[in-house]
Structures are given as structure tokens and as C-alpha cells.
């Protein structure tokens, strides 16, 4: 669940308020957005991808609120790490171009052919 | 209570409800066919829907007749003989053409080992960010954070919709001669990745206008996730060894029988470790194919390649099911004049049959049905003699709305949602289906129904959630009504009492009605070799 809007980093663009698919943030008068409906967070991490200043932190635990330490998250490079992974932000290579899915079938442990499933149509990759 | 005044009123030709992939493609298609188009989304076009946060596979079969024939044959069988060959062919061709467009629009596909672009997988955030740009460039007006709450109608059919802006509470109304429902399926707030926006709202709105549903029994789909998390990409577990609480190996790598996880989870906790990704290269490939899967582990301080983690199964409802609004035309029209459906809000039986094809079939269906419905809606709207704004339209919503409250008692949305979840989440009700258990569950769901006719909470979120609650109760009732009527095992549906496929039941099940649900069979058209052409959109000049 969403656990942090860093007041130090936030530039009050309110983009998180605008893009959150489940409406967990509220904007405030002259201040940083607040996490108003934390229980509605679906832990999809996408707000982090959109935040231009890496001010948000979504904890991996979807059913329980946890205490987070902003300094520690910043020091470990966790703030902004998802945006970096997908390659959004200036000077970064987009994840799309790094996608290794074409090679995934080659390393798969053997599995039987099933009548229906995502592997029922295979694109030749070799 | 009187009718609230709408603070925002728009007039247009086509209204698209929903901003996931299907809605985005529908809006692009409608606008590209000359219709003034408005798209409203509960969330934000770019982040909404099951596709946006993660990655998804596509059915991407280049135009090779033999490969496509084989894909069709596989699907007819895998889908329990409820799909139709011409629709599957058209699906493949449309998805193929549109994925080519995505490349033109700037999606950077990776290279495979032979230096060819690999186009059978897309990263969600990137894909949907591009779709937003394309939709805006096509001239579509987007209203984000604006859930539709009810449709407008008169004796000629649908005429638009009305809803609320979640950020400022303003009521909006869009009048349009054609409406595309692209609101997704319903996963009952199970927190599967990206699935909580989809609460069945579009199914309820369309049913209130008399639209039929089809295939609602094909809704027995769960995804395995880390117990603490939300990421539903089962593919990664192909490299796992599974353990019970005491550390005994339940399964050592490789393929598992289809009910493995559900059976084990009924017995007790199950743990996994991806120890079959046993080289740095394998780990790197997995991480760079599905990075969102690893994100929660990295943050929780668990190395999934070496450390055991607990698993759970999250219900995916009709999102990975195949049921939804019944389509009656090639243009994705429904039985209601002017009303179209696309993506997971529509029944996918014509292409997928009785079993979801995982991400591949569904994701391609969103592209294709969006494109078809957008053109269908544009053609329909532009052929009408008068604009929607001069029609005598009324509001069609009936449940979970203050205007129609039948009692002063406020709808306890939290309690009702939890009760619905207690009926649809448990594996021993909805996965291992049996007649007496489903009958008892359906009875409890029916008894919940009157509660959604109460008074609506006053807050913005309360108003939205009341309507969602009504949609979820209705959807659960439809699902189990259909499940009990299909007395056989076919595709993803099964009943313990009827473990075999019954050839006499090779028809679809249509549902109609909300208060009282009627059910009737629909024959699947006999096999033809007709060709339904794809929709070609000449819009290159626009971009």
C-alpha cells in the first residue's frame, strides 16, 4: 500500500492525485497531497512511475500498513526505483526495449502442451 | 428526490466509458472514423485497468495461413467449442495490424535472438502512455477520474451517460447517440494487479437498459501471488519448487497439474522458491521480462530465487473469465440500440470460448474489440437523424443511487462488499464448484440484493462505492445463476456433480434481468469459413 508522500521532495504538481486509478490521494490547499484512502490502494505501484520527483513509496505489503523511514528509503535508493526500472525520466532507456520476454521460453523447465493457455500459440523466436 | 443538476454537460457523437486498453482503442477508432468522441474513465487513461501496471502477452501471429489455422483449431478445442472460427481469424488479423501501428507510434519492441523485433509482449505503463497520446491526438476529449454511474436512454435506445467527478464531486453528463461500454470485468476488489478499478459497473449499467449477458459461468479463474502482494504473473512460478508448512516438497519444478495450487492451498499454507532459475542468465531474463513481479520481493527483502515465500490465490472474476455483455453484431453491438461493448466488459466467448487464453487472447481482444466497437459506434452515431441533445433522455440507473433509494437506511458498502467477497473468493465455493454449495451461496447473494436499494452515503467516494457495490452483488448473482445452469464441465467451468463435458450443452447461456434473472440457451453458429474483414483505420495522416 502507499505509505509515503515525501514533503521534502514533493513539488505539489498533484499528478499522483490525477493518475491514481483508485483515488487514494487528495490534494490540499497549498500543501502536498495527502494519502486519504490508504485502504483503497491496490498496490499497483503506478503512481511511483508517474511521480516526476520520486516522492512516493508504495510498500509491497498490500493488506497491512507498515511504518516507513523516508531517510532509509532514500539512502537505499528505493525512492524512485520503479520509475528507474521502467526507464521513465530523462536519459533513461525504456524497459520496453530491454524486455527479455523473447528469451523466456528457452529457459523454461519442460512443460506439457496444453489445449488452452497463454502458450497455445507460440511465435517462433529461433 | 429530484434529479441533480449536472455541472458539466457535453454533447458528442460517441461516448466511450472506460479508459483501459479496450476503451482507448475504441476512442481512437471512433474518432478516426469521423465521430466526435468523449472518453470517461473512473481512473486515468494510462493507469486504469489490469494491463497498465504490468506487462502482457499478445496473440501475435503474423499472416501465415497455416499458423493461423492451427491457432484457430487449438482455440476452438481449448475454448470448449463455444468460439467461432471467423471471429478468431479476425481477432488475430486485427491485433496484428494494430500492434504494427503501436510500433509506428513509438513503442520500442525488443529484439529476439535473431535480430527481429519481438512483438508478442508489451510493458503496460509504456503501452498505455502511448495509447493516451494517440487518443488525444485523434481529437478525443478525455474526462479522467469521472466514473460513469448510469446511462441515459429514450425509446430509441441509449443516449449517453451521467456520472460524478471523483476529485471535485461535480456531476457530469455526456449526451451521445452511441455509447461503448469498456469498463472491464469484475474482480470484486480482490487486489489482483490493476484489477480494483473493475467492479462490474458497465455490466450493471447496460443490464439496466435491458442488455443481455453471456458466459457468466466462465468465471472460475484465480491467479497465484505472493501472499503479501498483488502481482499476478503466474508464469514466474514455472521456475518454482513448492513446499508445505513443514518444508516438505510438494512439487519440484516443471509442470504442475491444473488444480495443484488450489488443492494444496485448501490443505494449508504453500511456499515457493524460484530455484529452477539456477543461473545468473536465467535470473536476468526473468527479471527483465517481468520486473513488476520482482519489485515487491526486492522491497520486502526477500530473494525469491533462494528464499521461500508464502503464496495465495487472488480471484480474477470476469476479468480473466470470458463472460460479459452479449455481443450480437460484428461491430460489437449489443441488443440495445446504440450500445456497444468492448474488452472484458463484453463476452469473449466468440473468440476465447469457455476458457480465457490468459493474457494473450484477452489483451488482443481488447485491441480488436475496441477497434471494432469504436467504428461501429461512430457509424451508428453518424447515421442518426438528430443529435442526442435534442432527444428526450431520461436516467436509466436503478440501484445504488440516492434518487432511487427505497429505504432511509444507508447502504453499508463495506459490509456488503465483504459479504460478496465471502461468497466469491473462497476456493471451496467458487473454484471447486458444486451444486449444493453454489445454491446456498446464490441464496445468500440474492438476500443481499435488497440492501443495495437503500440510501446512499453522502460522500463522493460513498456514492461511487454504493454503485460499485450494487454492480458487484449483481455480477455475483449472474455468475452463480449461470454456473448452476451449466450442468457439466466445460472450459474453465466445472461442477463436481458433472465432471464431463456434455455435447448436448454446446450452447451459450444468455442471462437477462437484474431483479429476476432469466436464462436461455443460444446456439453457437455452425462452423463457417466466412471471412470477416478487419477494420482498417486510415489515420497515418493524423499523426
XYZ file of C-alpha atoms in Angstrom:
669
model
C 0.000 0.000 0.000
C 1.004 3.586 -0.492
C 2.893 4.703 2.603
C 4.678 7.928 1.801
C 4.333 11.276 0.084
C 7.641 12.934 0.798
C 7.004 16.552 1.797
C 10.652 17.257 1.188
C 10.622 16.057 -2.422
C 7.032 16.837 -3.456
C 6.619 19.785 -5.841
C 2.820 19.817 -5.422
C 2.118 19.046 -9.062
C -0.728 16.794 -7.883
C -0.064 14.360 -10.705
C -0.483 11.461 -8.273
C -3.961 12.746 -7.409
C -4.783 12.826 -11.096
C -3.378 9.447 -12.141
C -4.155 7.170 -9.184
C -6.587 4.620 -10.599
C -8.246 4.068 -7.233
C -8.331 7.661 -5.969
C -6.300 7.292 -2.763
C -4.829 10.822 -2.717
C -6.494 14.151 -2.014
C -4.886 17.429 -2.908
C -4.653 20.041 -0.182
C -4.748 23.827 -0.122
C -1.178 24.976 -0.593
C 0.350 21.745 0.612
C 1.453 18.312 -0.524
C -1.199 15.723 -1.398
C -2.362 13.501 1.443
C -2.956 9.758 1.483
C -6.625 9.981 2.265
C -7.910 6.498 1.458
C -4.963 4.189 2.007
C -7.219 1.132 2.234
C -8.302 1.687 -1.383
C -4.720 1.401 -2.665
C -4.413 -1.633 -4.954
C -0.604 -1.741 -4.669
C -0.069 -1.345 -8.409
C 2.980 0.947 -7.995
C 1.994 3.076 -10.990
C 1.858 6.350 -9.033
C 5.591 5.961 -8.449
C 6.192 5.675 -12.185
C 4.380 8.967 -12.782
C 5.867 10.984 -9.916
C 8.487 13.245 -11.531
C 10.462 13.758 -8.316
C 10.375 10.254 -6.772
C 8.424 11.436 -3.755
C 6.165 8.391 -3.380
C 6.699 4.997 -1.793
C 4.385 2.022 -2.213
C 5.113 -0.741 0.261
C 4.943 -4.302 -1.099
C 2.525 -5.350 1.645
C -0.978 -4.946 0.297
C -3.063 -5.885 3.305
C -1.239 -4.165 6.144
C 0.057 -0.675 6.780
C 3.722 -0.540 7.747
C 5.974 2.109 9.228
C 8.470 3.501 6.751
C 11.567 5.596 7.259
C 11.990 8.108 4.452
C 15.692 8.660 5.087
C 16.378 4.956 4.912
C 14.329 4.528 1.703
C 16.183 7.422 0.126
C 19.587 6.196 1.276
C 18.956 2.725 -0.150
C 17.856 4.176 -3.488
C 14.365 2.728 -3.147
C 12.563 6.023 -3.709
C 12.225 6.287 -7.466
C 13.495 2.765 -8.107
C 10.405 1.630 -10.002
C 10.480 4.666 -12.285
C 14.108 3.928 -12.944
C 13.383 0.253 -13.667
C 10.785 1.040 -16.319
C 13.113 3.637 -17.781
C 10.977 6.717 -17.341
C 12.741 10.008 -16.732
C 15.345 11.900 -18.710
C 18.295 9.998 -20.148
C 16.982 6.539 -19.325
C 16.442 3.618 -21.644
C 12.861 2.402 -21.696
C 12.186 -1.033 -20.273
C 10.200 -1.902 -23.408
C 13.409 -2.051 -25.400
C 15.135 -4.155 -22.709
C 12.267 -6.645 -22.390
C 13.707 -10.165 -22.207
C 10.399 -11.969 -22.810
C 11.629 -13.225 -26.225
C 14.104 -15.457 -24.408
C 11.878 -16.723 -21.636
C 10.684 -19.898 -23.329
C 14.252 -21.063 -23.895
C 14.999 -21.237 -20.197
C 11.640 -22.701 -19.152
C 11.681 -26.055 -17.368
C 9.872 -28.585 -19.646
C 6.077 -28.382 -19.631
C 3.387 -30.331 -21.484
C 1.411 -28.884 -24.385
C -1.934 -27.739 -23.058
C -5.021 -27.291 -25.172
C -5.569 -23.803 -23.841
C -3.309 -21.328 -22.213
C -1.082 -18.441 -22.940
C 1.402 -20.705 -24.628
C -1.044 -22.246 -27.079
C 0.198 -20.027 -29.856
C 3.920 -19.669 -29.960
C 5.770 -17.201 -32.022
C 8.909 -18.654 -33.478
C 11.851 -16.978 -31.898
C 14.550 -19.215 -33.236
C -35.550 13.046 -4.509
C -35.310 15.204 -7.609
C -32.765 14.943 -10.365
C -29.467 16.550 -9.574
C -28.211 19.249 -11.909
C -25.165 18.322 -13.963
C -22.317 20.812 -13.527
C -20.617 19.636 -16.714
C -22.692 18.915 -19.821
C -21.159 17.744 -23.070
C -22.671 16.810 -26.406
C -20.887 14.420 -28.690
C -21.422 11.615 -31.188
C -19.766 8.732 -29.351
C -19.148 8.233 -25.647
C -16.603 5.640 -24.530
C -16.959 4.520 -20.909
C -13.667 3.130 -19.634
C -10.022 4.034 -20.200
C -8.169 0.740 -20.208
C -6.816 -0.682 -23.467
C -10.227 -1.546 -24.930
C -11.622 1.913 -24.231
C -8.513 3.603 -25.581
C -8.637 1.641 -28.838
C -12.385 2.265 -29.097
C -11.937 6.026 -28.645
C -9.137 6.145 -31.219
C -11.197 4.094 -33.663
C -14.386 6.141 -33.220
C -12.563 9.464 -33.612
C -10.592 8.151 -36.578
C -13.876 7.296 -38.270
C -15.055 10.854 -38.031
C -17.099 10.858 -34.831
C -16.789 13.482 -32.149
C -15.722 11.338 -29.221
C -15.585 11.696 -25.446
C -13.970 9.113 -23.175
C -14.748 8.996 -19.469
C -12.772 6.865 -17.041
C -13.167 6.061 -13.375
C -9.409 6.423 -13.006
C -6.964 7.782 -15.561
C -6.423 6.692 -19.154
C -2.851 5.446 -18.807
C -3.063 3.853 -15.356
C -6.517 2.262 -15.326
C -7.148 -1.394 -15.874
C -5.392 -4.698 -15.481
C -2.889 -4.027 -18.279
C -1.399 -0.699 -17.222
C 0.756 -1.570 -14.184
C 2.412 -4.725 -15.515
C 3.162 -6.390 -18.797
C 1.006 -8.503 -21.031
C 1.359 -11.111 -23.748
C -0.382 -10.776 -27.073
C -1.686 -13.184 -29.603
C 0.645 -12.003 -32.317
C 0.537 -14.365 -35.261
C 1.957 -12.963 -38.498
C -0.182 -13.578 -41.578
C 0.791 -17.179 -42.152
C -2.310 -19.163 -43.126
C -1.069 -22.436 -41.680
C -0.105 -20.991 -38.300
C -3.342 -19.111 -38.046
C -5.454 -22.162 -38.972
C -3.631 -24.099 -36.268
C -4.232 -21.351 -33.724
C -7.934 -21.384 -34.603
C -8.211 -25.156 -34.239
C -6.414 -25.078 -30.883
C -8.683 -22.362 -29.638
C -11.940 -23.985 -30.804
C -10.999 -27.055 -28.787
C -9.467 -25.202 -25.837
C -12.486 -22.918 -25.676
C -14.903 -25.822 -25.338
C -16.391 -25.328 -28.817
C -18.156 -22.110 -27.921
C -15.988 -19.830 -30.066
C -16.334 -19.093 -33.791
C -13.574 -19.522 -36.364
C -14.276 -16.322 -38.370
C -14.091 -14.252 -35.189
C -10.798 -15.837 -34.120
C -9.280 -15.191 -37.547
C -10.409 -11.598 -37.456
C -9.065 -11.204 -33.915
C -5.608 -12.342 -34.999
C -5.557 -10.107 -38.032
C -6.796 -7.025 -36.173
C -4.350 -7.481 -33.299
C -1.534 -7.994 -35.778
C -2.353 -4.804 -37.680
C -2.791 -2.689 -34.573
C 0.434 -3.890 -32.977
C 2.178 -2.742 -36.153
C 0.600 0.661 -35.525
C 1.937 0.675 -31.973
C 5.398 0.357 -33.382
C 4.766 3.327 -35.692
C 3.540 5.276 -32.706
C 6.838 4.770 -30.926
C 6.640 1.587 -28.874
C 10.205 0.243 -28.749
C 9.915 -3.505 -29.198
C 12.918 -5.575 -28.084
C 14.939 -7.773 -30.401
C 14.782 -11.544 -30.279
C 17.846 -13.758 -30.694
C 17.753 -13.411 -34.474
C 17.692 -9.652 -34.555
C 13.951 -9.498 -35.291
C 11.565 -7.331 -33.318
C 9.611 -9.341 -30.754
C 6.021 -8.102 -30.686
C 4.124 -10.651 -28.617
C 4.616 -8.831 -25.301
C 4.113 -5.271 -24.156
C 5.105 -3.435 -20.992
C 1.890 -1.947 -19.610
C 2.914 1.549 -18.429
C 4.610 2.264 -21.751
C 1.799 0.817 -23.857
C -0.899 2.779 -22.093
C 1.085 6.014 -22.051
C 1.355 5.757 -25.840
C -2.355 4.981 -26.128
C -3.202 8.133 -24.181
C -1.158 10.248 -26.574
C -2.750 8.573 -29.587
C -6.260 9.051 -28.234
C -5.654 12.741 -27.521
C -4.080 13.239 -30.930
C -7.123 11.689 -32.571
C -9.120 14.537 -31.041
C -10.839 12.672 -28.224
C -11.833 14.598 -25.131
C -10.860 12.627 -22.013
C -12.526 13.049 -18.636
C -10.294 11.317 -16.085
C -11.445 10.414 -12.574
C -15.022 10.538 -13.846
C -16.782 7.221 -13.207
C -19.994 6.782 -15.169
C -22.840 5.922 -12.856
C -25.789 5.431 -15.173
C -26.804 5.529 -18.809
C -29.248 7.917 -20.484
C -31.996 6.496 -22.631
C -35.235 7.028 -24.532
C -37.416 4.759 -26.673
C -34.730 4.738 -29.407
C -32.006 3.253 -27.215
C -29.034 4.615 -25.332
C -28.287 8.353 -25.392
C -25.224 8.926 -23.218
C -24.303 8.655 -19.574
C -24.060 10.541 -16.342
C -21.573 10.246 -13.538
C -19.524 12.037 -10.950
C -16.057 13.563 -10.887
C -14.194 11.873 -8.031
C -11.904 14.842 -7.467
C -14.419 17.670 -7.159
C -17.753 15.887 -6.743
C -19.293 17.595 -9.759
C -21.940 15.655 -11.627
C -21.227 15.333 -15.359
C -23.471 14.352 -18.226
C -22.469 13.407 -21.753
C -25.165 13.055 -24.412
C -24.220 10.811 -27.322
C -26.147 8.672 -29.793
C -23.715 5.792 -29.380
C -22.021 4.502 -26.230
C -19.254 1.909 -25.887
C -19.069 0.086 -22.565
C -15.378 -0.639 -21.936
C -15.419 -0.735 -18.160
C -13.658 -4.078 -17.836
C -14.854 -7.133 -15.988
C -15.359 -7.539 -12.259
C -12.793 -8.911 -9.818
C -14.645 -7.897 -6.640
C -11.791 -5.762 -5.259
C -9.515 -8.779 -4.872
C -6.384 -6.650 -5.386
C -5.041 -8.648 -8.289
C -2.656 -6.327 -10.115
C -4.609 -3.417 -11.583
C -7.964 -5.129 -11.067
C -9.606 -2.981 -8.406
C -10.913 -0.390 -10.844
C -13.094 -3.063 -12.430
C -16.167 -3.659 -10.314
C -18.723 -4.622 -12.955
C -20.193 -1.110 -13.257
C -20.669 -1.352 -17.018
C -22.449 -4.691 -16.758
C -24.977 -3.232 -14.374
C -25.499 -0.039 -16.400
C -26.073 -1.994 -19.594
C -28.335 -4.541 -17.905
C -30.463 -1.679 -16.599
C -31.145 -0.863 -20.260
C -32.055 -4.480 -20.942
C -28.789 -5.715 -22.436
C -28.163 -9.467 -22.185
C -25.135 -11.112 -20.594
C -23.482 -14.277 -21.806
C -20.921 -16.726 -20.465
C -21.046 -15.572 -16.854
C -20.433 -19.154 -15.676
C -16.917 -18.963 -17.144
C -15.614 -17.062 -14.169
C -13.618 -19.625 -12.225
C -10.205 -18.028 -12.568
C -7.661 -17.230 -9.861
C -4.097 -16.014 -10.051
C -1.365 -17.072 -7.674
C 0.503 -14.261 -5.954
C 2.872 -13.887 -3.049
C 0.573 -13.926 -0.020
C 1.569 -10.389 0.952
C 1.413 -8.915 -2.547
C -0.650 -8.252 -5.629
C 1.444 -9.287 -8.610
C -0.420 -11.817 -10.700
C 2.097 -13.119 -13.200
C 1.850 -16.876 -12.711
C 4.399 -17.514 -15.398
C 7.262 -16.869 -12.980
C 6.157 -19.831 -10.864
C 7.174 -22.121 -13.717
C 10.653 -21.951 -12.177
C 9.490 -22.720 -8.643
C 9.678 -25.569 -6.189
C 6.695 -25.678 -3.822
C 6.719 -26.591 -0.157
C 4.219 -27.099 2.638
C 4.434 -25.560 6.107
C 6.853 -28.234 7.361
C 9.140 -27.762 4.393
C 8.170 -30.952 2.550
C 8.474 -30.627 -1.199
C 5.002 -30.599 -2.778
C 6.245 -30.161 -6.278
C 9.716 -29.964 -7.690
C 9.948 -27.680 -10.715
C 8.373 -28.205 -14.093
C 4.697 -28.528 -14.993
C 2.024 -28.851 -12.337
C -1.385 -30.433 -12.652
C -4.028 -27.793 -13.231
C -5.665 -27.889 -9.783
C -2.356 -28.223 -7.914
C -2.300 -24.833 -6.233
C -5.958 -24.752 -5.250
C -5.838 -28.259 -3.801
C -2.700 -27.553 -1.808
C -3.961 -24.217 -0.503
C -7.122 -25.891 0.784
C -4.873 -28.160 2.878
C -2.673 -25.428 4.274
C -0.056 -22.791 3.509
C 2.075 -23.246 0.381
C 5.521 -21.746 -0.146
C 7.606 -21.353 -3.272
C 11.162 -20.567 -4.233
C 12.295 -19.968 -7.821
C 15.285 -22.267 -7.544
C 14.952 -23.518 -11.111
C 16.155 -20.159 -12.318
C 19.555 -21.508 -11.399
C 21.910 -19.345 -13.432
C 22.587 -15.626 -13.492
C 21.427 -15.543 -17.098
C 18.082 -17.138 -16.294
C 17.537 -14.762 -13.381
C 18.359 -11.801 -15.545
C 15.908 -12.877 -18.260
C 13.114 -13.359 -15.732
C 13.769 -10.019 -14.079
C 13.864 -8.143 -17.363
C 10.754 -9.800 -18.754
C 8.511 -9.190 -15.754
C 10.194 -6.660 -13.469
C 6.950 -5.794 -11.696
C 6.862 -9.340 -10.326
C 10.190 -8.827 -8.565
C 9.506 -5.343 -7.253
C 7.594 -6.413 -4.111
C 10.190 -9.062 -3.272
C 13.038 -6.596 -3.536
C 11.179 -4.213 -1.251
C 10.215 -6.898 1.237
C 13.855 -8.008 1.411
C 13.116 -11.493 0.042
C 15.283 -13.091 -2.632
C 12.690 -15.231 -4.445
C 15.422 -17.287 -6.143
C 16.781 -18.548 -2.828
C 14.211 -17.771 -0.115
C 10.796 -19.341 0.362
C 7.781 -17.091 0.248
C 4.114 -17.849 1.031
C 1.519 -17.939 -1.752
C -2.149 -17.163 -2.086
C -4.684 -17.217 -4.898
C -6.432 -13.983 -5.827
C -9.743 -14.151 -7.598
C -9.785 -12.630 -11.074
C -13.525 -12.808 -11.631
C -14.807 -11.991 -15.075
C -11.568 -10.207 -15.996
C -9.828 -13.474 -16.748
C -13.191 -15.157 -17.175
C -14.834 -14.893 -20.569
C -18.363 -13.739 -19.751
C -19.831 -10.274 -20.108
C -22.251 -8.280 -22.211
C -23.631 -10.315 -25.087
C -22.495 -9.127 -28.491
C -24.869 -9.569 -31.412
C -23.055 -7.933 -34.338
C -19.603 -7.882 -35.898
C -19.406 -4.277 -34.754
C -19.666 -5.384 -31.085
C -23.209 -4.075 -30.830
C -25.404 -5.313 -28.004
C -29.160 -5.879 -28.079
C -29.708 -2.233 -27.047
C -29.755 0.261 -29.937
C -26.621 2.430 -29.929
C -24.946 0.422 -27.154
C -21.674 -1.376 -27.892
C -19.272 -3.314 -25.672
C -15.533 -3.953 -25.826
C -12.773 -5.603 -23.827
C -13.519 -7.526 -20.663
C -16.935 -5.888 -20.276
C -18.030 -7.862 -23.325
C -18.455 -11.601 -23.546
C -15.318 -13.006 -25.125
C -16.916 -16.328 -25.988
C -16.883 -15.627 -29.747
C -13.089 -15.690 -29.740
C -11.995 -17.359 -26.479
C -14.948 -19.659 -25.806
C -15.228 -21.168 -22.353
C -11.661 -20.581 -21.221
C -9.616 -17.439 -21.087
C -6.460 -17.636 -23.120
C -4.557 -15.915 -20.366
C -3.203 -12.518 -21.187
C -2.680 -13.275 -24.853
C -6.249 -13.743 -26.009
C -7.662 -11.147 -23.656
C -5.124 -8.459 -24.468
C -5.613 -8.968 -28.182
C -9.350 -8.954 -27.694
C -9.107 -5.530 -26.036
C -7.295 -4.180 -29.088
C -9.621 -5.797 -31.602
C -12.986 -5.331 -29.924
C -12.032 -1.750 -29.092
C -11.292 -1.057 -32.739
C -14.466 -2.771 -33.960
C -16.787 -1.188 -31.406
C -15.313 2.277 -31.976
C -16.037 2.088 -35.688
C -19.439 0.524 -35.030
C -20.357 3.308 -32.616
C -19.109 6.019 -34.983
C -21.039 4.612 -37.938
C -24.175 4.263 -35.856
C -23.980 7.733 -34.340
C -23.236 9.481 -37.630
C -26.193 7.749 -39.294
C -28.691 9.152 -36.792
C -31.012 11.903 -37.996
C -30.878 14.021 -34.866
C -28.295 14.675 -32.233
C -28.644 13.212 -28.770
C -29.043 16.653 -27.186
C -32.493 17.089 -28.771
C -33.709 13.687 -27.584
C -35.951 13.414 -24.524
C -33.481 11.390 -22.490
C -34.064 10.016 -19.031
C -31.712 8.487 -16.474
C -31.716 4.694 -16.575
C -29.926 3.810 -13.312
C -31.932 1.881 -10.754
C -29.689 0.568 -7.957
C -27.189 2.047 -5.555
C -28.336 5.573 -6.404
C -29.793 8.040 -3.943
C -32.514 9.103 -6.366
C -33.954 5.590 -6.308
C -33.434 4.783 -2.633
C -36.302 2.644 -1.355
C -35.405 2.970 2.301
C -33.822 5.553 4.557
C -31.246 3.047 5.747
C -27.794 3.867 4.391
C -26.156 1.183 2.276
C -23.312 -0.298 4.346
C -20.977 -0.648 1.385
C -18.051 -2.062 3.358
C -20.123 -4.793 4.959
C -21.885 -5.729 1.722
C -18.663 -5.863 -0.276
C -17.133 -8.128 2.374
C -20.165 -10.390 2.254
C -19.956 -10.659 -1.535
C -16.241 -11.399 -1.259
C -17.020 -14.168 1.230
C -19.190 -15.766 -1.468
C -16.919 -15.386 -4.487
C -13.349 -15.603 -3.144
C -13.264 -18.966 -1.301
C -11.812 -21.798 -3.329
C -14.270 -24.255 -1.801
C -17.202 -22.237 -3.137
C -16.067 -20.781 -6.444
C -13.126 -22.902 -7.553
C -14.285 -26.377 -6.533
C -17.859 -25.692 -7.576
C -20.693 -27.971 -6.561
C -24.458 -27.625 -6.783
C -25.475 -27.522 -3.104
C -22.679 -25.121 -2.170
C -23.348 -22.760 -5.076
C -27.094 -22.911 -4.456
C -26.638 -21.903 -0.835
C -24.220 -19.147 -1.838
C -26.553 -17.799 -4.514
C -29.372 -17.728 -1.999
C -27.257 -15.594 0.332
C -26.322 -13.303 -2.562
C -29.981 -12.882 -3.505
C -30.768 -11.975 0.084
C -28.089 -9.252 -0.063
C -29.692 -7.655 -3.100
C -32.388 -5.560 -1.319
C -29.622 -3.848 0.664
C -28.333 -2.042 -2.451
C -31.665 -0.251 -2.736
C -31.022 1.710 0.432
C -29.927 5.291 0.882
C -26.504 6.242 -0.487
C -23.663 7.656 1.640
C -23.230 11.402 1.086
C -19.508 11.494 0.326
C -18.166 11.369 -3.238
C -16.427 8.073 -2.588
C -19.511 6.748 -0.837
C -21.632 7.493 -3.888
C -19.161 5.797 -6.196
C -18.781 2.793 -3.913
C -22.551 2.363 -3.468
C -22.965 1.957 -7.190
C -19.941 -0.360 -7.375
C -21.418 -2.410 -4.555
C -24.665 -2.857 -6.452
C -22.702 -3.895 -9.539
C -20.688 -6.468 -7.591
C -23.744 -8.049 -5.967
C -25.462 -8.200 -9.365
C -22.401 -9.692 -11.046
C -22.012 -12.398 -8.397
C -25.696 -13.308 -8.767
C -25.317 -13.558 -12.545
C -22.194 -15.699 -12.220
C -23.692 -18.275 -9.915
C -27.058 -18.335 -11.701
C -25.227 -19.259 -14.905
C -22.850 -21.661 -13.136
C -25.765 -23.631 -11.703
C -27.464 -23.770 -15.096
C -24.443 -25.261 -16.839
C -24.670 -28.810 -15.535
C -21.401 -30.049 -16.999
C -17.672 -29.323 -17.012
C -16.516 -27.201 -19.939
C -13.587 -24.846 -20.328
C -12.926 -23.123 -17.024
C -16.319 -24.007 -15.566
C -16.961 -27.233 -13.720
C -19.437 -28.716 -11.274
C -18.422 -31.587 -9.025
C -21.644 -33.462 -9.872
C -20.999 -33.219 -13.633
C -17.294 -33.834 -14.237
C -17.618 -34.368 -18.010
C -18.328 -32.178 -20.983
C -21.888 -32.794 -22.199
C -22.138 -32.396 -26.009
C -25.851 -31.634 -25.624
C -24.873 -28.423 -23.823
C -22.674 -26.992 -26.589
C -24.545 -23.717 -26.462
C -24.011 -20.413 -24.708
C -26.082 -19.311 -21.745
C -27.717 -15.917 -22.004
C -28.838 -14.037 -18.933
C -31.233 -11.138 -18.803
C -32.704 -9.126 -15.986
C -31.437 -7.877 -12.663
C -34.267 -8.188 -10.169
C -35.308 -11.509 -11.677
C -32.682 -13.248 -13.760
C -33.917 -15.173 -16.793
C -31.686 -17.678 -18.532
C -31.898 -19.159 -22.019
C -29.615 -21.006 -24.426
C -28.080 -19.541 -27.575
C -26.807 -21.897 -30.250
C -23.258 -21.312 -31.430
C -23.385 -20.679 -35.204
C -22.293 -23.768 -37.093
C -18.757 -23.770 -38.451
C -18.305 -21.494 -41.442
C -15.293 -20.342 -43.384
C -16.627 -16.829 -43.790
C -14.080 -14.076 -43.633
C -14.919 -11.022 -41.551
C -12.510 -8.323 -42.658
C -10.559 -6.358 -40.040
C -11.147 -2.650 -39.587
C -8.544 -0.675 -41.470
C -8.027 2.753 -39.979
C -6.504 5.286 -42.327
C -5.154 7.638 -39.767
C -1.487 7.799 -40.597
C -2.003 11.329 -41.888
C -3.216 12.408 -38.469
C -0.016 11.553 -36.650
